[in-house]
């Protein structure tokens, strides 16, 4: 069964450092998303990406964040200068373009900023 | 502010019973509704989607949608210990793929 895969599963970084989280969406999907979940809190939308551009972003997704689809398979989230409050689980998701909007999530990357 | 509200629980049901999970949403133009299951430390796993008023059944799961009341529910029949998890209600505000707004989730405990 096709699935969304994310790497790494766990990333520890020092405050102020840049991190790149990687995702391989389901191959025939066209919409890609990043969500995050701070420990004990709800899943929050960060950004959606379609046709090689951002289609929507939340207020969380400020200038420190960027997304890229560098090739036909990968989808990345970059945080330029990490803060302690960026510590969270980051989930990549993808959905197809068939009139439905079922989104399938990857297993997540746990980001710890120290 | 588009909100999705769920009772955080825990909701405790005995094995074999029906678990009923509820969700309300504030945005009347919401069009797509989803239930995800999330085990502790894991990612959300899609269980059900529902787009029109009424019931939708898939195995032991039934989703119910009432747009007039802005209410969506999930019934789990013959609850199993493996159903113990947090169930997330998610709402999409457009008819095509777009962002999901999640509730805080209801923790379900199925007891032996």
Coordinates of C-alpha atoms in Angstrom, one line a residue:
Chain A
X1 CA 0.0 0.0 0.0
X2 CA 1.4 3.4 -0.9
X3 CA 2.5 5.6 2.0
X4 CA 4.1 8.9 2.8
X5 CA 7.6 8.5 4.1
X6 CA 9.5 11.0 6.2
X7 CA 13.2 11.3 7.2
X8 CA 14.7 11.5 9.7
X9 CA 12.4 10.1 12.3
X10 CA 14.1 12.1 15.0
X11 CA 16.3 15.2 14.7
X12 CA 18.0 17.0 17.5
X13 CA 19.4 20.5 16.7
X14 CA 20.8 23.4 18.5
X15 CA 18.9 26.6 18.7
X16 CA 19.6 28.9 15.8
X17 CA 20.6 26.1 13.5
X18 CA 18.9 25.3 10.2
X19 CA 17.1 22.0 9.7
X20 CA 15.6 20.3 6.7
X21 CA 12.8 17.8 7.1
X22 CA 12.2 15.5 4.2
X23 CA 9.2 13.8 2.8
X24 CA 8.3 11.5 -0.1
X25 CA 4.6 11.9 -0.8
X26 CA 2.4 9.2 -2.3
X27 CA 3.5 9.0 -5.9
X28 CA 0.3 10.0 -7.8
X29 CA -0.7 12.7 -5.3
X30 CA -0.6 16.3 -6.2
X31 CA -1.3 18.2 -3.0
X32 CA 1.4 18.2 -0.2
X33 CA 1.2 19.5 3.3
X34 CA 3.1 20.1 6.4
X35 CA 1.5 19.9 9.8
X36 CA 3.0 20.0 13.3
X37 CA 1.9 18.8 16.7
X38 CA 3.5 20.2 19.8
X39 CA 3.5 17.6 22.6
X40 CA 0.1 17.3 24.2
X41 CA -1.5 19.7 21.7
X42 CA -3.6 19.4 18.6
X43 CA -2.3 18.9 15.0
X44 CA -1.8 22.3 13.4
X45 CA -1.7 23.2 9.7
X46 CA 1.5 24.8 8.5
X47 CA 1.4 24.9 4.7
X48 CA -0.1 23.4 1.6
X49 CA 1.7 23.1 -1.7
X50 CA 0.3 22.4 -5.2
X51 CA 1.6 22.8 -8.7
X52 CA 5.1 23.9 -7.4
X53 CA 3.9 26.7 -5.3
X54 CA 2.4 27.4 -1.9
X55 CA -1.4 27.4 -2.1
X56 CA -2.1 28.3 1.6
X57 CA -0.1 28.9 4.7
X58 CA -0.9 29.5 8.4
X59 CA 0.3 32.3 10.6
X60 CA 2.8 29.8 12.1
X61 CA 4.5 29.5 8.7
X62 CA 6.6 32.7 9.0
X63 CA 9.7 33.8 7.2
X64 CA 11.8 31.2 9.1
X65 CA 10.0 28.4 7.2
X66 CA 10.2 27.4 3.6
X67 CA 9.1 24.5 1.5
X68 CA 10.5 23.1 -1.7
X69 CA 9.9 20.2 -4.1
X70 CA 13.5 19.9 -5.4
X71 CA 12.7 16.9 -7.7
X72 CA 9.8 14.7 -8.7
X73 CA 9.6 12.9 -5.5
X74 CA 10.8 14.8 -2.5
X75 CA 9.1 17.6 -0.5
X76 CA 11.0 19.4 2.1
X77 CA 10.4 21.8 5.0
X78 CA 13.3 24.0 6.0
X79 CA 13.4 25.9 9.3
X80 CA 16.2 28.5 8.9
X81 CA 17.0 29.4 12.5
X82 CA 15.3 27.1 14.9
X83 CA 13.9 28.2 18.2
X84 CA 13.1 26.2 21.3
X85 CA 9.3 26.5 20.5
X86 CA 9.8 24.8 17.2
X87 CA 10.2 21.5 19.1
X88 CA 7.3 19.4 17.9
X89 CA 6.3 16.4 15.7
X90 CA 6.3 17.5 12.1
X91 CA 4.0 15.5 9.8
X92 CA 4.0 15.5 6.0
X93 CA 0.8 14.6 4.3
X94 CA -0.4 14.3 0.7
X95 CA -3.7 14.0 -1.1
X96 CA -4.8 13.3 -4.6
X97 CA -6.8 15.4 -7.0
X98 CA -10.0 13.4 -7.5
X99 CA -12.6 15.7 -5.9
X100 CA -11.9 14.1 -2.5
X101 CA -9.4 15.6 0.0
X102 CA -8.4 12.6 2.0
X103 CA -5.0 13.4 3.3
X104 CA -2.6 10.6 4.3
X105 CA 0.1 11.3 6.8
X106 CA 3.7 10.2 7.1
X107 CA 5.0 8.8 10.3
X108 CA 6.4 12.1 11.4
X109 CA 9.8 13.7 12.3
X110 CA 10.3 14.5 16.0
X111 CA 12.3 17.7 16.1
X112 CA 14.0 18.6 19.4
X113 CA 15.6 22.0 19.6
X114 CA 18.1 22.3 22.5
Chain B
X1 CA -11.6 31.6 13.8
X2 CA -12.6 28.2 12.5
X3 CA -12.9 25.8 15.5
X4 CA -13.4 22.1 15.9
X5 CA -14.4 20.9 19.3
X6 CA -14.2 17.5 20.8
X7 CA -14.5 16.2 24.4
X8 CA -11.0 15.2 25.4
X9 CA -12.1 12.2 27.4
X10 CA -11.0 9.7 28.3
X11 CA -14.0 7.8 27.1
X12 CA -14.0 4.4 28.6
X13 CA -16.0 1.5 27.1
X14 CA -16.0 -2.2 27.7
X15 CA -14.7 -4.6 25.0
X16 CA -17.5 -5.4 22.6
X17 CA -19.5 -2.2 23.3
X18 CA -20.3 0.7 21.0
X19 CA -18.0 3.7 21.4
X20 CA -19.6 7.0 20.3
X21 CA -17.3 10.0 19.6
X22 CA -18.6 13.4 18.9
X23 CA -17.3 16.6 17.2
X24 CA -18.8 20.0 16.5
X25 CA -17.4 22.6 14.1
X26 CA -18.0 26.3 13.8
X27 CA -17.6 27.1 10.1
X28 CA -20.9 26.5 8.3
X29 CA -19.2 26.3 4.9
X30 CA -17.1 23.3 5.8
X31 CA -17.5 20.6 3.2
X32 CA -15.4 17.6 4.1
X33 CA -15.1 15.8 7.4
X34 CA -12.6 13.2 8.5
X35 CA -11.9 11.0 11.5
X36 CA -8.3 10.0 12.2
X37 CA -7.0 7.6 14.8
X38 CA -3.7 8.5 16.5
X39 CA -1.8 6.1 18.8
X40 CA 0.5 7.7 21.3
X41 CA 3.6 9.0 19.6
X42 CA 2.4 8.0 16.2
X43 CA 1.0 9.9 13.2
X44 CA -2.7 10.4 12.4
X45 CA -4.2 7.5 10.5
X46 CA -7.3 8.1 8.3
X47 CA -10.3 6.0 9.3
X48 CA -13.3 7.7 7.7
X49 CA -14.2 10.5 5.4
X50 CA -17.8 11.9 5.0
X51 CA -19.0 14.7 2.7
X52 CA -22.8 14.6 2.8
X53 CA -25.5 14.5 5.5
X54 CA -26.3 11.1 6.9
X55 CA -24.5 7.9 7.8
X56 CA -21.5 6.3 6.1
X57 CA -20.5 2.8 7.2
X58 CA -17.1 1.0 6.8
X59 CA -16.7 -2.2 8.7
X60 CA -17.1 -1.5 12.4
X61 CA -17.0 2.2 11.9
X62 CA -19.9 4.5 11.1
X63 CA -19.5 8.2 10.5
X64 CA -22.6 10.5 10.9
X65 CA -22.8 14.0 9.6
X66 CA -25.5 16.7 10.3
X67 CA -24.5 19.9 8.6
X68 CA -27.5 21.8 10.0
X69 CA -26.4 21.1 13.5
X70 CA -22.7 21.4 12.6
X71 CA -22.1 18.0 14.1
X72 CA -20.1 14.9 13.1
X73 CA -19.8 11.7 15.0
X74 CA -18.0 8.4 14.8
X75 CA -19.4 5.1 16.1
X76 CA -17.2 2.1 16.7
X77 CA -19.1 -1.1 17.0
X78 CA -17.7 -4.2 18.8
X79 CA -14.9 -2.1 20.4
X80 CA -11.6 -3.9 20.8
X81 CA -8.6 -3.1 23.1
X82 CA -6.7 -2.2 19.9
X83 CA -9.1 0.6 19.3
X84 CA -7.7 2.4 22.4
X85 CA -6.3 5.6 20.9
X86 CA -7.0 9.2 20.4
X87 CA -9.6 10.0 17.7
X88 CA -9.1 13.2 15.9
X89 CA -11.9 15.0 14.1
X90 CA -10.7 17.1 11.2
X91 CA -12.6 19.5 9.0
X92 CA -11.8 20.8 5.5
X93 CA -13.3 24.1 4.5
X94 CA -13.3 23.7 0.8
X95 CA -14.5 20.9 -1.6
X96 CA -11.0 20.2 -2.9
X97 CA -7.8 19.4 -1.2
X98 CA -7.1 22.0 1.3
X99 CA -6.0 22.5 4.9
X100 CA -7.5 20.5 7.7
X101 CA -8.5 22.0 11.0
X102 CA -8.2 19.4 13.8
X103 CA -9.9 19.1 17.1
X104 CA -7.9 18.3 20.2
X105 CA -9.0 14.6 20.0
X106 CA -10.9 12.3 22.2
X107 CA -9.0 9.6 24.0
X108 CA -10.8 6.2 23.9
X109 CA -10.0 3.4 26.3
X110 CA -11.5 0.0 25.6
X111 CA -11.4 -2.1 28.8
X112 CA -11.3 -5.9 29.0

